């Protein structure tokens, strides 16, 4: 129904371009940690011009992914140095520099609800599971769970690129690949 004009999210061959919404504005984090924004009320055609955002997480490092939680009025931010920061609406730190460690796995996305912060880890060329750590809004790690049940075939590699909520349902965006093709899937996590 709509499309922006092209913009460069970065040239490195790594995952990039994370998005989140605050009220009627869509924010896109690009690889250098800066952001562009889109006014969703005006985003109704195929030539929409994105604009550089004044919102910045630079005080905490290079932004990798973020989520805004309307219920708590706080941000959950992951920086490229593998740290989680919990920020107030004015961007002051509620809790900062929480080390994200899940073996050798790298954090790949963050999502939130009114109770918890969920950090997904990318498990390379996995064929069975993907891990998620759960934190309170005070920064305390309260548990972990694995996303399992993938039925993509024994010769198929995959990883969970991101997790997100639609209402109360947790979804996982899964990239799968084998020789000659790549696919993207949406899985409902129960």
Short mmCIF file of N, CA, C and O in Angstrom, two decimals, residues 19-105:
data_model
loop_
_atom_site.label_atom_id
_atom_site.label_comp_id
_atom_site.label_asym_id
_atom_site.label_seq_id
_atom_site.Cartn_x
_atom_site.Cartn_y
_atom_site.Cartn_z
N UNK A 19 13.55 -2.06 13.09
CA UNK A 19 12.50 -1.05 13.15
C UNK A 19 11.68 -1.18 14.43
O UNK A 19 11.57 -2.25 15.01
N UNK A 20 11.14 -0.05 14.87
CA UNK A 20 10.21 -0.03 15.99
C UNK A 20 9.32 1.20 15.83
O UNK A 20 9.63 2.12 15.07
N UNK A 21 8.20 1.20 16.52
CA UNK A 21 7.21 2.27 16.38
C UNK A 21 6.99 2.94 17.73
O UNK A 21 6.87 2.26 18.76
N UNK A 22 6.93 4.27 17.72
CA UNK A 22 6.48 5.05 18.87
C UNK A 22 5.32 5.91 18.37
O UNK A 22 5.49 6.73 17.47
N UNK A 23 4.15 5.67 18.94
CA UNK A 23 2.93 6.36 18.54
C UNK A 23 2.74 6.26 17.03
O UNK A 23 2.53 5.18 16.52
N UNK A 24 2.86 7.35 16.29
CA UNK A 24 2.62 7.31 14.84
C UNK A 24 3.89 7.46 14.02
O UNK A 24 3.83 7.85 12.86
N UNK A 25 5.03 7.14 14.62
CA UNK A 25 6.29 7.26 13.91
C UNK A 25 7.01 5.91 13.88
O UNK A 25 7.15 5.26 14.91
N UNK A 26 7.43 5.51 12.69
CA UNK A 26 8.24 4.31 12.50
C UNK A 26 9.70 4.73 12.46
O UNK A 26 10.07 5.63 11.70
N UNK A 27 10.53 4.10 13.28
CA UNK A 27 11.96 4.38 13.31
C UNK A 27 12.71 3.19 12.74
O UNK A 27 12.36 2.05 13.00
N UNK A 28 13.74 3.47 11.98
CA UNK A 28 14.59 2.43 11.40
C UNK A 28 16.03 2.71 11.83
O UNK A 28 16.59 3.76 11.52
N UNK A 29 16.62 1.76 12.57
CA UNK A 29 18.02 1.87 12.98
C UNK A 29 18.88 1.35 11.83
O UNK A 29 18.69 0.22 11.37
N UNK A 30 19.82 2.16 11.38
CA UNK A 30 20.72 1.70 10.33
C UNK A 30 22.06 1.31 10.93
O UNK A 30 22.29 1.49 12.12
N UNK A 31 22.95 0.73 10.13
CA UNK A 31 24.13 0.06 10.68
C UNK A 31 25.06 0.92 11.50
O UNK A 31 25.73 0.42 12.39
N UNK A 32 25.12 2.21 11.23
CA UNK A 32 26.01 3.04 12.03
C UNK A 32 25.36 3.48 13.34
O UNK A 32 25.94 4.24 14.10
N UNK A 33 24.15 3.00 13.62
CA UNK A 33 23.46 3.32 14.86
C UNK A 33 22.56 4.54 14.76
O UNK A 33 21.81 4.83 15.68
N UNK A 34 22.64 5.27 13.66
CA UNK A 34 21.74 6.41 13.48
C UNK A 34 20.37 5.91 13.05
O UNK A 34 20.18 4.71 12.83
N UNK A 35 19.42 6.80 12.94
CA UNK A 35 18.07 6.38 12.60
C UNK A 35 17.45 7.30 11.57
O UNK A 35 17.77 8.49 11.49
N UNK A 36 16.54 6.71 10.80
CA UNK A 36 15.64 7.50 9.97
C UNK A 36 14.24 7.27 10.51
O UNK A 36 13.99 6.30 11.25
N UNK A 37 13.32 8.16 10.16
CA UNK A 37 11.96 8.01 10.66
C UNK A 37 10.94 8.25 9.56
O UNK A 37 11.21 8.91 8.56
N UNK A 38 9.77 7.66 9.78
CA UNK A 38 8.67 7.74 8.84
C UNK A 38 7.42 8.11 9.62
O UNK A 38 7.07 7.41 10.58
N UNK A 39 6.74 9.17 9.23
CA UNK A 39 5.48 9.55 9.83
C UNK A 39 4.39 8.66 9.25
O UNK A 39 4.04 8.77 8.07
N UNK A 40 3.85 7.75 10.04
CA UNK A 40 2.90 6.77 9.53
C UNK A 40 1.59 7.41 9.07
O UNK A 40 0.90 6.86 8.22
N UNK A 41 1.25 8.58 9.60
CA UNK A 41 0.03 9.27 9.15
C UNK A 41 0.18 9.79 7.73
O UNK A 41 -0.81 9.95 7.02
N UNK A 42 1.42 10.08 7.31
CA UNK A 42 1.66 10.62 5.97
C UNK A 42 2.15 9.57 4.99
O UNK A 42 2.28 9.84 3.80
N UNK A 43 2.40 8.37 5.48
CA UNK A 43 3.01 7.30 4.69
C UNK A 43 1.92 6.57 3.92
O UNK A 43 1.45 5.52 4.30
N UNK A 44 1.50 7.15 2.79
CA UNK A 44 0.38 6.56 2.06
C UNK A 44 0.59 6.56 0.55
O UNK A 44 -0.37 6.50 -0.20
N UNK A 45 1.83 6.65 0.12
CA UNK A 45 2.07 6.62 -1.32
C UNK A 45 3.37 5.86 -1.60
O UNK A 45 3.92 5.21 -0.73
N UNK A 46 3.86 5.97 -2.83
CA UNK A 46 5.04 5.21 -3.22
C UNK A 46 6.26 6.10 -3.43
O UNK A 46 7.22 5.70 -4.06
N UNK A 47 6.23 7.30 -2.89
CA UNK A 47 7.40 8.16 -3.01
C UNK A 47 7.74 8.85 -1.72
O UNK A 47 8.35 9.91 -1.71
N UNK A 48 7.37 8.25 -0.60
CA UNK A 48 7.56 8.89 0.69
C UNK A 48 9.05 9.07 0.98
O UNK A 48 9.85 8.15 0.83
N UNK A 49 9.42 10.26 1.42
CA UNK A 49 10.81 10.56 1.75
C UNK A 49 11.04 10.32 3.24
O UNK A 49 10.41 10.95 4.08
N UNK A 50 11.93 9.38 3.55
CA UNK A 50 12.30 9.20 4.96
C UNK A 50 13.15 10.39 5.37
O UNK A 50 13.74 11.07 4.53
N UNK A 51 13.18 10.67 6.66
CA UNK A 51 14.03 11.77 7.12
C UNK A 51 14.91 11.29 8.27
O UNK A 51 14.56 10.37 9.00
N UNK A 52 16.06 11.91 8.38
CA UNK A 52 16.98 11.59 9.47
C UNK A 52 16.28 11.92 10.78
O UNK A 52 15.67 12.97 10.92
N UNK A 53 16.38 11.02 11.72
CA UNK A 53 15.70 11.20 12.99
C UNK A 53 16.57 11.95 13.99
O UNK A 53 17.79 11.76 14.02
N UNK A 54 15.94 12.75 14.82
CA UNK A 54 16.66 13.41 15.90
C UNK A 54 16.78 12.49 17.13
O UNK A 54 17.57 12.75 18.03
N UNK A 55 16.00 11.41 17.15
CA UNK A 55 16.10 10.43 18.24
C UNK A 55 17.45 9.72 18.12
O UNK A 55 17.81 9.24 17.05
N UNK A 56 18.18 9.65 19.22
CA UNK A 56 19.52 9.05 19.17
C UNK A 56 19.80 8.29 20.46
O UNK A 56 19.52 8.79 21.55
N UNK A 57 20.38 7.12 20.30
CA UNK A 57 20.83 6.32 21.44
C UNK A 57 22.35 6.37 21.58
O UNK A 57 22.94 5.56 22.29
N UNK A 58 23.01 7.29 20.90
CA UNK A 58 24.47 7.33 20.82
C UNK A 58 25.15 7.42 22.18
O UNK A 58 26.29 6.98 22.33
N UNK A 59 24.49 7.96 23.18
CA UNK A 59 25.09 8.07 24.51
C UNK A 59 25.39 6.70 25.12
O UNK A 59 26.19 6.60 26.05
N UNK A 60 24.78 5.65 24.58
CA UNK A 60 24.95 4.31 25.13
C UNK A 60 25.76 3.39 24.22
O UNK A 60 25.96 2.22 24.54
N UNK A 61 26.23 3.91 23.09
CA UNK A 61 26.98 3.11 22.13
C UNK A 61 26.28 3.11 20.79
O UNK A 61 25.42 3.94 20.52
N UNK A 62 26.65 2.17 19.95
CA UNK A 62 26.04 2.06 18.62
C UNK A 62 24.80 1.19 18.71
O UNK A 62 24.88 0.01 19.08
N UNK A 63 23.66 1.77 18.40
CA UNK A 63 22.39 1.03 18.50
C UNK A 63 22.37 -0.11 17.50
O UNK A 63 22.78 0.04 16.35
N UNK A 64 21.88 -1.27 17.94
CA UNK A 64 21.67 -2.41 17.06
C UNK A 64 20.19 -2.69 16.89
O UNK A 64 19.69 -2.87 15.79
N UNK A 65 19.44 -2.73 17.99
CA UNK A 65 18.00 -2.94 17.94
C UNK A 65 17.39 -2.28 19.16
O UNK A 65 18.04 -2.15 20.21
N UNK A 66 16.12 -1.88 19.03
CA UNK A 66 15.42 -1.24 20.15
C UNK A 66 13.94 -1.54 20.05
O UNK A 66 13.43 -1.86 18.97
N UNK A 67 13.26 -1.43 21.18
CA UNK A 67 11.81 -1.53 21.20
C UNK A 67 11.30 -0.53 22.22
O UNK A 67 11.91 -0.32 23.27
N UNK A 68 10.19 0.07 21.89
CA UNK A 68 9.51 1.01 22.78
C UNK A 68 8.31 0.29 23.39
O UNK A 68 7.54 -0.34 22.67
N UNK A 69 8.17 0.37 24.71
CA UNK A 69 7.04 -0.27 25.39
C UNK A 69 6.08 0.80 25.88
O UNK A 69 6.42 1.58 26.78
N UNK A 70 4.92 0.86 25.27
CA UNK A 70 3.92 1.85 25.64
C UNK A 70 3.46 1.68 27.08
O UNK A 70 3.26 2.65 27.81
N UNK A 71 3.33 0.41 27.54
CA UNK A 71 2.83 0.15 28.89
C UNK A 71 3.77 0.67 29.98
O UNK A 71 3.32 1.16 31.01
N UNK A 72 5.07 0.55 29.76
CA UNK A 72 6.04 0.99 30.77
C UNK A 72 6.59 2.38 30.50
O UNK A 72 7.18 2.99 31.38
N UNK A 73 6.43 2.87 29.27
CA UNK A 73 7.00 4.16 28.91
C UNK A 73 8.52 4.11 28.86
O UNK A 73 9.20 5.10 29.17
N UNK A 74 9.07 2.96 28.45
CA UNK A 74 10.53 2.79 28.42
C UNK A 74 10.97 2.12 27.12
O UNK A 74 10.21 1.45 26.45
N UNK A 75 12.25 2.33 26.82
CA UNK A 75 12.91 1.66 25.70
C UNK A 75 13.72 0.49 26.22
O UNK A 75 14.33 0.57 27.30
N UNK A 76 13.80 -0.58 25.43
CA UNK A 76 14.80 -1.62 25.62
C UNK A 76 15.74 -1.49 24.41
O UNK A 76 15.29 -1.51 23.27
N UNK A 77 17.01 -1.31 24.66
CA UNK A 77 18.00 -1.04 23.62
C UNK A 77 19.11 -2.08 23.68
O UNK A 77 19.65 -2.35 24.75
N UNK A 78 19.44 -2.66 22.53
CA UNK A 78 20.64 -3.49 22.41
C UNK A 78 21.65 -2.71 21.60
O UNK A 78 21.33 -2.16 20.54
N UNK A 79 22.89 -2.63 22.10
CA UNK A 79 23.96 -1.97 21.36
C UNK A 79 24.89 -3.02 20.76
O UNK A 79 24.85 -4.19 21.15
N UNK A 80 25.70 -2.60 19.79
CA UNK A 80 26.55 -3.55 19.06
C UNK A 80 27.61 -4.21 19.93
O UNK A 80 28.19 -5.21 19.54
N UNK A 81 27.86 -3.66 21.13
CA UNK A 81 28.81 -4.29 22.05
C UNK A 81 28.14 -5.36 22.91
O UNK A 81 28.67 -5.77 23.94
N UNK A 82 26.93 -5.81 22.50
CA UNK A 82 26.19 -6.89 23.14
C UNK A 82 25.77 -6.54 24.57
O UNK A 82 25.92 -7.34 25.50
N UNK A 83 25.22 -5.34 24.70
CA UNK A 83 24.72 -4.90 26.00
C UNK A 83 23.27 -4.45 25.86
O UNK A 83 22.86 -3.94 24.82
N UNK A 84 22.51 -4.67 26.93
CA UNK A 84 21.13 -4.25 27.02
C UNK A 84 21.05 -3.02 27.91
O UNK A 84 21.67 -2.98 28.98
N UNK A 85 20.30 -2.02 27.45
CA UNK A 85 20.08 -0.80 28.21
C UNK A 85 18.57 -0.58 28.32
O UNK A 85 17.86 -0.74 27.33
N UNK A 86 18.11 -0.20 29.50
CA UNK A 86 16.70 0.12 29.70
C UNK A 86 16.63 1.62 29.94
O UNK A 86 17.25 2.13 30.89
N UNK A 87 15.92 2.31 29.06
CA UNK A 87 15.93 3.77 29.07
C UNK A 87 14.53 4.32 29.32
O UNK A 87 13.54 3.78 28.84
N UNK A 88 14.49 5.42 30.04
CA UNK A 88 13.24 6.14 30.25
C UNK A 88 12.86 6.90 28.99
O UNK A 88 13.65 7.01 28.06
N UNK A 89 11.66 7.44 28.97
CA UNK A 89 11.18 8.14 27.78
C UNK A 89 12.09 9.30 27.38
O UNK A 89 12.27 9.59 26.20
N UNK A 90 12.71 9.97 28.37
CA UNK A 90 13.61 11.09 28.07
C UNK A 90 15.02 10.62 27.71
O UNK A 90 15.94 11.42 27.60
N UNK A 91 15.21 9.32 27.55
CA UNK A 91 16.45 8.65 27.18
C UNK A 91 17.47 8.57 28.31
O UNK A 91 18.61 8.15 28.11
N UNK A 92 17.09 8.95 29.52
CA UNK A 92 17.96 8.72 30.67
C UNK A 92 17.94 7.22 30.98
O UNK A 92 16.97 6.53 30.70
N UNK A 93 19.04 6.75 31.55
CA UNK A 93 19.16 5.31 31.81
C UNK A 93 18.42 4.92 33.07
O UNK A 93 18.62 5.50 34.14
N UNK A 94 17.58 3.92 32.95
CA UNK A 94 16.98 3.27 34.11
C UNK A 94 17.94 2.19 34.59
O UNK A 94 18.23 2.08 35.76
N UNK A 95 18.42 1.39 33.64
CA UNK A 95 19.46 0.38 33.88
C UNK A 95 20.31 0.36 32.61
O UNK A 95 19.78 0.42 31.51
N UNK A 96 21.63 0.27 32.75
CA UNK A 96 22.45 0.23 31.54
C UNK A 96 23.55 -0.81 31.67
O UNK A 96 23.87 -1.27 32.76
N UNK A 97 24.12 -1.15 30.51
CA UNK A 97 25.28 -2.04 30.40
C UNK A 97 25.06 -3.44 30.96
O UNK A 97 25.94 -4.02 31.58
N UNK A 98 23.88 -4.02 30.70
CA UNK A 98 23.64 -5.41 31.08
C UNK A 98 24.31 -6.28 30.02
O UNK A 98 23.97 -6.21 28.85
N UNK A 99 25.28 -7.09 30.44
CA UNK A 99 25.99 -7.97 29.51
C UNK A 99 25.04 -9.04 28.99
O UNK A 99 24.40 -9.74 29.77
N UNK A 100 24.96 -9.16 27.67
CA UNK A 100 24.13 -10.19 27.05
C UNK A 100 25.01 -11.38 26.70
O UNK A 100 25.82 -11.30 25.78
N UNK A 101 24.87 -12.45 27.46
CA UNK A 101 25.70 -13.63 27.25
C UNK A 101 24.81 -14.85 27.14
O UNK A 101 24.01 -15.13 28.02
N UNK A 102 24.97 -15.55 26.06
CA UNK A 102 24.29 -16.83 25.86
C UNK A 102 25.26 -17.70 25.09
O UNK A 102 25.12 -17.88 23.88
N UNK A 103 26.27 -18.18 25.79
CA UNK A 103 27.35 -18.92 25.14
C UNK A 103 28.07 -18.02 24.16
O UNK A 103 28.37 -16.87 24.46
N UNK A 104 28.29 -18.52 22.96
CA UNK A 104 28.95 -17.71 21.93
C UNK A 104 27.95 -17.03 21.00
O UNK A 104 28.34 -16.42 20.02
N UNK A 105 26.66 -17.13 21.32
CA UNK A 105 25.63 -16.59 20.44
C UNK A 105 25.52 -15.08 20.55
O UNK A 105 25.68 -14.50 21.63
#
